[in-house]
Coordinates of C-alpha atoms and ligand atoms in Angstrom, one line a residue:
Chain A
M462 CA -10.1 -0.4 -22.0
M463 CA -7.4 0.8 -19.7
L464 CA -9.4 3.6 -18.7
A465 CA -12.5 1.3 -17.7
K466 CA -10.0 -0.8 -15.7
M467 CA -8.9 2.2 -13.8
L468 CA -12.3 3.3 -13.4
Y469 CA -13.2 -0.1 -11.9
F470 CA -10.0 0.2 -9.5
F471 CA -11.0 3.6 -8.4
K472 CA -14.6 2.5 -7.7
G473 CA -13.4 -0.3 -5.6
A474 CA -11.0 1.8 -3.6
W475 CA -13.8 4.4 -2.9
R476 CA -16.0 1.6 -2.0
N477 CA -13.6 0.4 0.5
I478 CA -13.0 3.6 1.9
C479 CA -16.8 4.2 2.4
Q480 CA -17.1 0.8 3.9
C481 CA -14.6 1.4 6.8
P482 CA -14.4 5.2 7.1
L483 CA -12.9 4.9 10.6
L484 CA -10.0 2.7 9.7
C485 CA -9.3 5.0 6.6
L486 CA -9.3 8.0 8.8
A487 CA -6.7 6.2 11.2
A488 CA -4.3 5.7 8.2
V489 CA -4.7 9.1 6.9
G490 CA -4.0 10.5 10.5
T491 CA -1.1 8.1 10.9
V492 CA 0.5 9.5 7.9
A493 CA -0.5 13.1 8.7
V494 CA 1.0 13.1 12.2
S495 CA 4.3 11.3 11.1
L496 CA 4.9 13.8 7.8
M497 CA 3.8 16.7 10.2
M498 CA 6.8 15.8 12.5
V499 CA 9.0 15.7 9.4
A500 CA 7.5 19.2 8.1
F501 CA 8.4 20.7 11.4
F502 CA 11.9 19.5 11.4
G503 CA 12.0 20.8 7.9
V504 CA 11.0 24.2 8.7
I505 CA 13.5 24.5 11.4
F506 CA 16.3 22.9 9.2
F507 CA 15.7 25.1 6.2
N508 CA 15.7 28.1 8.2
F509 CA 19.0 27.4 9.8
A510 CA 20.6 26.3 6.4
Q511 CA 19.2 29.8 5.3
L512 CA 21.0 31.5 8.1
T513 CA 24.4 30.1 7.2
S514 CA 24.1 30.9 3.6
H515 CA 23.0 34.4 4.6
W516 CA 26.1 34.7 6.7
G517 CA 28.2 33.3 4.3
Q518 CA 27.5 36.1 1.9
Q519 CA 27.9 38.8 4.6
V520 CA 31.2 37.4 5.8
Q521 CA 33.5 40.3 6.2
L522 CA 36.7 41.2 8.1
K523 CA 36.6 43.5 11.1
I524 CA 39.4 44.9 13.2
F525 CA 38.0 45.7 16.7
L526 CA 39.8 48.7 18.3
E527 CA 40.2 49.6 21.8
K528 CA 39.9 53.4 21.1
A529 CA 39.2 55.3 18.1
P530 CA 42.7 56.4 16.2
D531 CA 43.4 59.8 15.2
D532 CA 43.7 60.7 11.6
T533 CA 47.2 60.1 11.2
L534 CA 47.3 56.7 12.9
L535 CA 44.2 55.9 10.7
A536 CA 45.9 57.0 7.3
E537 CA 48.8 54.8 8.2
W538 CA 46.6 51.7 9.0
R539 CA 44.9 52.4 5.9
R540 CA 47.9 52.3 3.8
K541 CA 49.2 49.1 5.5
I542 CA 45.9 47.5 4.8
E543 CA 45.4 48.4 1.2
A544 CA 48.8 47.1 0.4
C545 CA 46.9 43.7 0.5
P546 CA 45.9 43.5 -3.3
E547 CA 42.4 41.9 -2.2
V548 CA 41.4 44.8 -0.4
E549 CA 39.0 47.2 -2.0
S550 CA 38.0 49.6 0.9
V551 CA 38.7 50.3 4.5
N552 CA 36.0 52.0 6.6
L553 CA 36.0 53.1 10.2
V554 CA 32.9 52.3 12.3
S555 CA 32.9 54.5 15.5
S556 CA 31.1 53.3 18.7
A557 CA 28.3 55.6 18.1
E558 CA 27.7 54.2 14.6
A559 CA 28.0 50.6 15.8
L560 CA 25.4 51.4 18.5
E561 CA 22.9 52.8 15.9
R562 CA 23.2 49.9 13.6
F563 CA 22.4 47.6 16.4
R564 CA 19.6 49.8 17.4
K565 CA 18.1 49.4 13.9
R566 CA 18.6 45.7 13.7
L567 CA 16.7 45.2 16.8
G568 CA 13.8 47.3 15.7
K569 CA 10.8 47.3 18.0
K570 CA 12.9 45.9 20.6
A571 CA 15.4 48.6 20.3
D572 CA 14.2 50.2 23.8
L573 CA 16.3 47.3 25.4
L574 CA 19.4 49.6 24.6
E575 CA 17.7 52.6 26.4
G576 CA 20.1 54.1 29.0
L577 CA 23.2 52.4 27.8
G578 CA 26.2 54.4 27.3
A579 CA 27.1 55.4 23.8
D580 CA 30.5 53.5 24.1
L581 CA 28.8 50.2 24.8
L582 CA 30.1 48.8 21.4
P583 CA 33.7 49.1 20.4
A584 CA 34.9 51.0 17.3
S585 CA 36.0 49.0 14.4
L586 CA 37.6 48.9 11.0
E587 CA 35.6 47.1 8.4
I588 CA 37.3 46.0 5.6
G589 CA 35.7 45.4 2.2
L590 CA 37.3 42.9 -0.3
K591 CA 37.2 42.9 -4.1
A592 CA 34.5 41.0 -5.7
P593 CA 36.5 37.7 -6.4
Y594 CA 37.8 37.5 -2.9
R595 CA 34.4 37.9 -1.2
N596 CA 34.2 34.4 0.3
R597 CA 35.5 32.6 3.3
S598 CA 38.6 31.4 1.9
G599 CA 39.5 35.0 0.4
V600 CA 38.6 36.5 3.9
A601 CA 40.7 33.9 5.7
A602 CA 43.8 34.8 3.4
V603 CA 43.6 38.4 4.0
A604 CA 43.1 38.0 7.8
E605 CA 46.1 35.7 7.8
T606 CA 48.2 38.5 6.1
L607 CA 46.9 41.3 8.5
R608 CA 47.5 39.5 11.4
Q609 CA 51.2 39.7 11.0
H610 CA 51.1 43.5 11.9
K611 CA 50.7 43.4 15.7
E612 CA 48.2 46.5 15.8
F613 CA 45.7 44.2 13.9
S614 CA 45.9 41.3 16.2
D615 CA 42.3 41.6 17.2
I616 CA 41.1 40.7 13.6
R617 CA 38.0 38.8 13.5
H618 CA 36.1 37.3 10.6
G619 CA 33.0 34.7 10.8
G620 CA 34.7 32.1 8.7
E621 CA 35.9 29.9 11.4
W622 CA 32.7 30.2 13.4
L623 CA 30.8 29.5 10.1
N624 CA 32.7 26.3 9.5
R625 CA 31.7 25.2 12.8
F626 CA 28.2 26.2 12.3
D627 CA 28.2 24.3 9.0
S628 CA 29.1 21.1 10.6
L629 CA 26.3 21.7 13.1
V630 CA 24.0 21.9 10.2
S631 CA 25.4 18.6 8.7
L632 CA 25.1 16.9 12.0
L633 CA 21.4 18.1 11.9
K634 CA 20.9 16.9 8.4
L635 CA 22.1 13.5 9.6
A636 CA 19.8 13.4 12.5
A637 CA 17.0 14.4 10.4
V638 CA 17.8 11.6 7.9
I639 CA 18.0 9.0 10.7
L640 CA 14.9 10.5 12.5
G641 CA 13.0 10.8 9.2
G642 CA 14.0 7.1 8.2
F643 CA 12.8 5.8 11.5
L644 CA 9.5 7.7 11.5
L645 CA 8.9 6.5 8.0
F646 CA 9.6 3.0 8.7
A647 CA 7.2 3.3 11.9
T648 CA 4.6 4.8 9.6
I649 CA 4.7 2.0 7.1
F650 CA 4.4 -0.6 9.8
M651 CA 1.4 1.3 11.4
I652 CA -0.4 1.7 7.9
A653 CA 0.2 -2.0 7.4
N654 CA -1.4 -3.0 10.7
T655 CA -4.5 -0.6 9.8
I656 CA -4.8 -2.1 6.4
K657 CA -4.4 -5.6 7.7
L658 CA -7.6 -4.9 9.5
T659 CA -9.4 -3.8 6.6
L660 CA -8.3 -6.9 4.7
Y661 CA -9.3 -9.3 7.7
A662 CA -12.8 -7.8 7.5
R663 CA -12.9 -8.7 3.7
R664 CA -10.7 -11.8 3.8
D665 CA -13.8 -13.9 2.3
E666 CA -14.2 -11.6 -0.5
L667 CA -10.7 -11.6 -1.3
E668 CA -10.8 -15.5 -1.3
I669 CA -13.7 -15.5 -3.6
M670 CA -11.9 -13.2 -6.0
T671 CA -9.2 -15.4 -6.3
L672 CA -11.6 -18.5 -6.7
V673 CA -13.1 -16.9 -9.8
G674 CA -10.1 -16.1 -11.4
G675 CA -8.9 -12.6 -10.5
T676 CA -5.2 -12.1 -11.0
S677 CA -3.3 -11.2 -7.9
L678 CA -2.9 -7.7 -9.2
F679 CA -6.4 -7.3 -10.3
I680 CA -7.6 -8.0 -6.7
K681 CA -4.7 -5.9 -5.0
M682 CA -5.2 -2.8 -7.2
P683 CA -8.2 -1.1 -5.4
Y684 CA -6.4 -1.7 -2.0
I685 CA -3.2 -0.1 -3.4
I686 CA -4.9 2.6 -4.8
E687 CA -6.8 3.1 -1.3
G688 CA -3.5 3.2 0.3
A689 CA -2.1 5.9 -2.0
I690 CA -5.3 8.1 -1.6
Q691 CA -5.1 7.9 2.2
G692 CA -1.3 8.6 2.0
L693 CA -2.0 11.5 -0.4
L694 CA -4.8 12.9 2.1
G695 CA -2.3 12.3 5.0
G696 CA 0.5 14.1 3.1
L697 CA -1.8 17.0 2.3
L698 CA -3.0 17.3 5.7
A699 CA 0.6 17.2 7.2
V700 CA 1.6 20.2 4.9
G701 CA -1.6 22.1 5.4
G702 CA -1.5 21.3 9.2
A703 CA 2.2 22.3 9.5
Y704 CA 1.7 25.5 7.7
L705 CA -1.4 26.5 9.8
I706 CA 0.7 25.7 13.2
F707 CA 3.7 27.4 11.5
R708 CA 1.7 30.6 10.9
T709 CA -0.1 30.8 14.2
F710 CA 2.8 29.9 16.7
L711 CA 6.2 29.0 15.1
H712 CA 6.6 32.0 12.9
D713 CA 6.7 35.0 15.4
N714 CA 9.1 32.8 17.7
L715 CA 11.2 32.1 15.0
V716 CA 11.5 35.6 13.7
T717 CA 12.5 36.7 17.1
L718 CA 15.0 34.0 17.5
L719 CA 16.7 34.4 13.9
M720 CA 16.4 38.1 13.7
T721 CA 18.8 38.7 16.7
M722 CA 21.1 36.6 14.4
G723 CA 20.8 38.7 11.5
V724 CA 18.1 37.3 9.2
G725 CA 14.8 39.2 9.0
E726 CA 13.0 36.9 6.9
V727 CA 11.6 33.2 8.1
M728 CA 10.3 31.1 5.6
F729 CA 8.0 27.8 5.5
L730 CA 9.2 24.8 3.6
P731 CA 10.3 25.1 0.0
S732 CA 7.6 24.2 -2.3
G733 CA 9.7 21.3 -3.7
F734 CA 10.0 19.9 -0.2
Q735 CA 6.2 20.2 0.3
W736 CA 5.5 18.1 -2.9
G737 CA 8.1 15.9 -1.6
L738 CA 6.2 15.3 1.6
V739 CA 2.9 14.7 -0.4
S740 CA 4.6 12.2 -2.5
A741 CA 6.1 10.4 0.4
G742 CA 2.7 10.3 1.8
M743 CA 1.5 8.3 -1.2
L744 CA 4.5 6.2 -1.2
L745 CA 3.8 5.4 2.4
G746 CA 0.3 4.4 1.6
V747 CA 1.2 2.1 -1.1
L748 CA 4.1 0.4 0.7
G749 CA 2.1 0.1 3.8
S750 CA -0.5 -1.8 1.9
L751 CA 1.8 -4.3 0.2
P752 CA 2.7 -6.6 3.0
P753 CA -0.9 -7.2 4.4
L754 CA -1.8 -7.6 0.8
R755 CA 0.6 -10.3 0.1
K756 CA -0.4 -12.1 3.1
F757 CA -4.3 -12.2 2.3
V758 CA -4.2 -12.3 -1.5
R759 CA -3.1 -16.0 -1.9
M760 CA -3.7 -18.2 -4.9
R761 CA -3.0 -21.3 -2.8
A762 CA -3.9 -21.8 0.8
Chain B
M1145 CA -10.4 -33.5 -19.9
I1146 CA -8.9 -34.4 -16.3
R1147 CA -6.3 -37.0 -15.8
I1148 CA -4.9 -37.7 -12.4
C1149 CA -1.8 -39.8 -11.7
N1150 CA -0.2 -41.1 -8.3
L1151 CA -1.6 -38.1 -6.7
A1152 CA -0.9 -37.8 -3.0
K1153 CA -1.5 -35.1 -0.5
Y1154 CA -0.3 -34.9 3.0
Y1155 CA -1.3 -31.9 5.0
E1156 CA 1.3 -30.8 7.5
T1157 CA -0.7 -32.0 10.5
G1158 CA -2.6 -35.2 10.7
A1159 CA -2.9 -38.3 8.5
P1160 CA -2.5 -38.3 4.7
A1161 CA -5.6 -36.8 3.3
L1162 CA -5.1 -38.3 -0.3
T1163 CA -2.7 -41.3 -1.4
N1164 CA -2.1 -42.4 -4.7
I1165 CA -5.0 -41.4 -6.6
N1166 CA -5.4 -42.3 -10.3
L1167 CA -8.6 -41.0 -12.1
N1168 CA -9.6 -40.0 -15.5
V1169 CA -12.6 -37.8 -16.3
S1170 CA -13.6 -37.3 -20.0
K1171 CA -15.2 -34.3 -21.5
G1172 CA -18.6 -34.1 -20.7
E1173 CA -18.8 -36.5 -18.0
F1174 CA -20.8 -36.3 -14.7
V1175 CA -18.9 -37.6 -11.8
Y1176 CA -19.9 -38.0 -8.2
I1177 CA -17.1 -38.2 -5.7
T1178 CA -18.4 -39.6 -2.5
G1179 CA -17.3 -41.2 0.6
P1180 CA -17.3 -40.7 4.5
S1181 CA -16.4 -37.4 6.1
G1182 CA -12.6 -36.9 6.2
A1183 CA -12.3 -39.2 3.2
G1184 CA -10.5 -36.5 1.0
K1185 CA -13.1 -35.4 -1.2
S1186 CA -12.8 -31.6 -0.6
T1187 CA -9.0 -32.2 -0.6
L1188 CA -9.3 -33.7 -4.1
L1189 CA -11.4 -30.7 -5.7
R1190 CA -9.0 -28.2 -4.1
L1191 CA -6.2 -29.9 -5.7
L1192 CA -8.1 -29.7 -8.9
F1193 CA -8.6 -25.9 -8.9
C1194 CA -5.1 -25.4 -7.5
G1195 CA -6.2 -24.3 -4.0
T1196 CA -3.5 -26.2 -2.6
S1197 CA -0.6 -28.1 -3.9
P1198 CA -0.1 -32.0 -4.1
T1199 CA 2.6 -33.7 -2.1
R1200 CA 3.2 -35.9 -5.1
G1201 CA 1.6 -37.0 -8.5
Q1202 CA 0.3 -35.0 -11.5
I1203 CA -2.9 -33.6 -12.6
L1204 CA -3.6 -32.5 -16.3
V1205 CA -6.6 -30.3 -16.8
N1206 CA -7.4 -30.0 -20.6
G1207 CA -4.0 -31.5 -21.5
R1208 CA -2.2 -28.9 -19.2
N1209 CA -0.2 -30.0 -16.2
I1210 CA -1.6 -27.8 -13.4
T1211 CA 0.6 -29.1 -10.5
R1212 CA 3.7 -27.3 -11.6
M1213 CA 2.0 -24.1 -12.4
S1214 CA 3.2 -20.9 -10.9
A1215 CA 0.8 -18.8 -8.8
S1216 CA 0.5 -16.2 -11.6
Q1217 CA -1.1 -18.8 -14.0
I1218 CA -3.4 -20.1 -11.5
P1219 CA -6.2 -17.3 -12.4
Y1220 CA -6.2 -18.3 -15.9
L1221 CA -6.9 -21.9 -15.0
R1222 CA -9.6 -20.7 -12.7
R1223 CA -11.4 -18.9 -15.5
Q1224 CA -11.9 -22.2 -17.3
L1225 CA -13.5 -23.8 -14.0
G1226 CA -16.7 -23.1 -12.1
V1227 CA -16.6 -23.6 -8.5
V1228 CA -19.5 -24.4 -6.2
F1229 CA -19.2 -24.8 -2.1
Q1230 CA -21.4 -25.8 0.6
D1231 CA -21.4 -22.5 2.0
F1232 CA -22.2 -20.6 -1.3
K1233 CA -19.3 -18.1 -0.9
L1234 CA -21.2 -15.0 -2.0
I1235 CA -20.1 -11.7 -1.1
Q1236 CA -22.6 -10.2 1.2
T1237 CA -21.8 -6.6 0.8
R1238 CA -22.5 -6.9 -3.2
T1239 CA -25.7 -7.6 -5.0
L1240 CA -26.5 -10.6 -6.6
M1241 CA -25.8 -9.1 -9.9
E1242 CA -22.4 -7.8 -8.7
N1243 CA -21.8 -11.3 -7.4
V1244 CA -22.5 -13.1 -10.6
A1245 CA -20.6 -10.4 -12.4
F1246 CA -17.3 -11.0 -10.8
P1247 CA -15.9 -13.8 -12.9
L1248 CA -16.5 -11.8 -15.9
E1249 CA -15.1 -8.4 -14.5
V1250 CA -11.9 -9.9 -13.6
Q1251 CA -11.3 -11.0 -17.1
G1252 CA -11.8 -7.5 -18.4
I1253 CA -14.9 -8.1 -20.3
R1254 CA -16.8 -4.9 -21.4
R1255 CA -19.8 -3.9 -19.1
Q1256 CA -22.5 -4.2 -21.7
E1257 CA -21.4 -8.1 -22.5
V1258 CA -21.0 -8.6 -18.7
A1259 CA -24.6 -7.3 -18.0
K1260 CA -26.0 -9.3 -20.9
R1261 CA -24.3 -12.4 -19.6
V1262 CA -25.1 -11.8 -16.0
F1263 CA -28.8 -11.4 -16.9
R1264 CA -28.9 -14.6 -18.8
A1265 CA -27.2 -16.6 -16.1
L1266 CA -29.5 -15.4 -13.3
Q1267 CA -32.4 -16.3 -15.9
M1268 CA -31.1 -19.6 -16.1
V1269 CA -31.5 -20.1 -12.4
K1270 CA -34.6 -18.4 -12.3
L1271 CA -33.4 -15.4 -10.2
E1272 CA -33.4 -12.7 -12.8
K1273 CA -36.0 -10.6 -10.6
Y1274 CA -33.6 -10.5 -7.6
L1275 CA -30.8 -8.7 -9.8
K1276 CA -30.7 -5.8 -7.1
K1277 CA -31.1 -7.9 -3.9
Y1278 CA -28.2 -8.7 -1.5
P1279 CA -27.3 -12.6 -0.5
L1280 CA -28.8 -12.3 3.0
E1281 CA -32.2 -11.2 1.7
I1282 CA -32.7 -14.5 -0.1
S1283 CA -33.1 -18.3 1.1
G1284 CA -30.3 -20.7 1.1
G1285 CA -31.4 -22.4 -1.9
E1286 CA -31.5 -19.1 -3.7
Q1287 CA -28.1 -18.1 -2.7
Q1288 CA -26.8 -21.6 -4.0
R1289 CA -28.6 -21.0 -7.4
V1290 CA -27.1 -17.6 -7.5
A1291 CA -23.5 -19.2 -6.7
I1292 CA -24.2 -21.6 -9.5
A1293 CA -25.1 -18.8 -12.0
R1294 CA -21.7 -17.4 -11.0
A1295 CA -19.8 -20.5 -11.7
L1296 CA -21.6 -21.1 -15.1
V1297 CA -21.5 -17.3 -16.3
T1298 CA -18.2 -18.0 -17.9
D1299 CA -19.1 -21.3 -19.6
P1300 CA -16.5 -23.2 -18.0
L1301 CA -15.1 -26.5 -19.2
V1302 CA -15.5 -28.0 -15.8
L1303 CA -17.8 -27.4 -12.8
L1304 CA -16.4 -28.4 -9.4
A1305 CA -19.1 -28.6 -6.6
D1306 CA -18.1 -29.6 -3.2
E1307 CA -21.2 -30.6 -1.2
P1308 CA -23.4 -28.2 -2.9
T1309 CA -26.6 -29.4 -1.5
G1310 CA -25.4 -30.1 2.1
N1311 CA -27.1 -27.2 3.5
L1312 CA -30.3 -27.5 1.7
D1313 CA -33.6 -29.2 1.9
D1314 CA -34.9 -32.1 -0.6
Q1315 CA -36.9 -29.9 -2.7
T1316 CA -33.9 -27.4 -3.1
T1317 CA -31.8 -30.0 -3.6
L1318 CA -33.8 -31.3 -6.4
E1319 CA -33.5 -27.7 -8.3
I1320 CA -29.8 -27.5 -7.8
M1321 CA -29.5 -31.1 -9.2
E1322 CA -31.6 -29.9 -12.4
L1323 CA -29.2 -27.2 -12.7
F1324 CA -26.2 -29.3 -12.8
K1325 CA -27.7 -31.8 -15.1
S1326 CA -28.6 -29.1 -17.5
A1327 CA -25.2 -27.7 -17.6
N1328 CA -23.9 -31.2 -17.9
A1329 CA -26.2 -31.6 -20.8
R1330 CA -24.7 -28.5 -22.5
G1331 CA -21.5 -30.1 -22.4
T1332 CA -19.8 -28.9 -19.1
T1333 CA -17.9 -31.6 -17.3
V1334 CA -19.4 -32.0 -13.8
I1335 CA -17.5 -33.2 -10.7
M1336 CA -19.7 -33.2 -7.7
A1337 CA -18.5 -34.2 -4.2
T1338 CA -21.4 -35.4 -2.0
H1339 CA -22.1 -38.0 0.8
N1340 CA -25.8 -37.8 -0.1
L1341 CA -26.5 -41.4 -1.4
E1342 CA -30.2 -40.5 -2.1
L1343 CA -29.4 -38.0 -4.3
I1344 CA -26.9 -40.2 -6.2
R1345 CA -29.6 -43.2 -6.2
R1346 CA -32.1 -40.4 -7.6
H1347 CA -29.7 -39.3 -10.3
P1348 CA -27.6 -42.0 -11.2
R1349 CA -24.1 -41.1 -12.8
R1350 CA -20.6 -42.3 -12.6
V1351 CA -19.6 -42.7 -8.9
V1352 CA -16.2 -42.7 -7.4
V1353 CA -15.9 -43.5 -3.8
L1354 CA -12.9 -42.2 -1.6
K1355 CA -12.2 -43.8 1.5
G1356 CA -9.2 -42.7 3.8
G1357 CA -7.8 -41.0 1.0
K1358 CA -7.8 -43.9 -1.5
I1359 CA -10.4 -44.6 -4.4
V1360 CA -12.2 -47.9 -3.0
E1361 CA -14.7 -48.0 -5.9
D1362 CA -15.3 -46.4 -9.4
H1363 CA -18.6 -47.3 -10.9
D1364 CA -17.3 -46.2 -14.4
T1365 CA -20.3 -47.4 -16.4
P1366 CA -23.8 -46.1 -15.2
L1367 CA -25.4 -49.0 -13.3
S1368 CA -28.9 -49.2 -12.4
M1369 CA -30.0 -46.9 -9.6
T1370 CA -30.4 -49.4 -7.0
A1371 CA -27.3 -51.5 -7.9
S1372 CA -25.0 -48.5 -8.1
A1373 CA -26.2 -47.0 -4.7
G1374 CA -26.3 -50.4 -3.1
Q1375 CA -22.7 -51.1 -4.1
V1376 CA -21.8 -47.7 -2.6
E1377 CA -23.3 -48.2 0.5
R1378 CA -21.9 -51.7 1.0
S1379 CA -18.5 -50.4 0.2
L1380 CA -18.9 -47.4 2.6
D1381 CA -20.2 -49.6 5.5
S1382 CA -17.3 -52.0 5.3
Ligands
LIG1430 N1 -6.4 -27.5 5.8 C1 -6.2 -28.7 6.2 N2 -5.1 -28.9 7.1 C2 -4.8 -30.1 7.6 N3 -5.7 -31.2 7.4 C3 -6.6 -31.2 6.5 C4 -6.9 -29.8 6.1 N4 -8.0 -30.1 5.3 C5 -8.3 -31.2 5.4 N5 -7.5 -31.9 6.3 C6 -7.7 -33.3 6.5 O1 -7.5 -34.1 5.4 C7 -8.5 -35.3 5.6 C8 -9.4 -35.0 4.4 O2 -10.2 -33.8 4.5 P1 -11.2 -33.5 3.4 O3 -10.7 -33.6 2.1 O4 -11.9 -32.2 3.9 O5 -12.3 -34.7 3.5 P2 -13.8 -34.6 3.2 O6 -14.2 -33.4 2.3 O7 -14.1 -35.8 2.3 O8 -14.5 -34.4 4.3 C9 -9.2 -34.9 6.9 O9 -8.4 -36.0 7.6 C10 -8.9 -33.6 7.2 O10 -8.6 -33.7 8.7
LIG1431 MG1 -15.4 -31.7 2.5

């Protein structure tokens, strides 16, 4: 019984789609375009978020040196530094080593460094921390202690900068929510207008259905399902289209941009977000169909 | 079957369409509602199927007060009524069979049962061979017969018809009247709005005359053809 009814509703929805394919296409397109914008914003957002978490794990202490110390000075510094209980290792990175690392990171673009002096980058001491302290607050605490020795005044750690970057990301998040919300509202409005046109074309049919004893929900159901199908198609199109454009244009540019910042992998949207977009499409289709249906399916004139 | 008390309807624009209507219709009766154009015939019928709300007064259908019914209850009232209009109100994009099937489908009746009853209803109006045709492929009279099949396919308690023969020629009008009379003979209460006095003269039944939103005559007992029609005409002329 239930199944027969569902079948009846789906047949009605399919008939509606076949009768006004252009309007249906317009609704699908509306959903697709607006969700694709959300998808692009998502790609950029997730990759930046990935960047901070990547940096967060790599956070380390570095003391930049004006010139490489001799062995006795180095041994003394080591002793001073290892006096901190959090410190596990102290490692000297010479100018040459620093340059070699940078060359590796640039990969194919390493020839940019051709002809530059070997002392381009300063030598540094890299301080490794014991496992429980390998986080931002641990790093900050050690940096604070070491800064009391004046030789180590040029101590750097990514923590402060990361905090600022974090607030940028949360700002980005806020902007995304506002922009996304606005976009989704605009989409509902546009879908409602498209569906209003199809309902206007069928106003006689809708009136007749109320006259012969159809309940409001029974009459509306095929149209709600039609909206859901259009939204679903729009959502799938948005994710598919966004992926295609991501692959053909965005991927390489993002790789270049992010690689110089230390991330090798650029990712598309997480699958949860993709499903979220498709479901959002369906929801938009349904929400968009409700206001015009309320207007056109009326028991009393 | 139908009791109307102190019923009034004022549209937001214009003069009152109905003022203080009192009318009882028993089960199995056949009642004409007549009167000049703008008298309030359509408004009265619309109030009976809850197509609009009254300004004042009560309507009881089969013992149930329909004036204070919630919108969600209206479909269940309409399943007990059959409605027929001057402009047929068939869905142009559906076959005759689908049109007649509608009132059954909205009730969730099984497909086989629907098919059987639709065929029987179309047989009753002698259009069973046009099952798969579309409304615009048949004549106006035939379309009205389909509309009547649709109204009767649910075996309604009451059949409401608003100028059902208004667009039809004399021969077709006669066919339509026969359908109404036989439905009435099978026990359906029929209320028919018409300003066709010739029709009333030929098929004399109880006549309620509306004028300016008031009942001015109610010939409760079937009078002789000429007497009834004559009185109606006089009351319309005055
Ligand atoms: N939907 C409406 N809105 C406003 N006025 C209406 C509406 N329908 C009918 N009327 C008015 O109510 C009166 C009665 O109309 P109606 O019931 O259609 O009369 P009849 O069917 O007897 O010709 C007329 O004056 C008409 O102009
Ligand atoms: Mg009228």
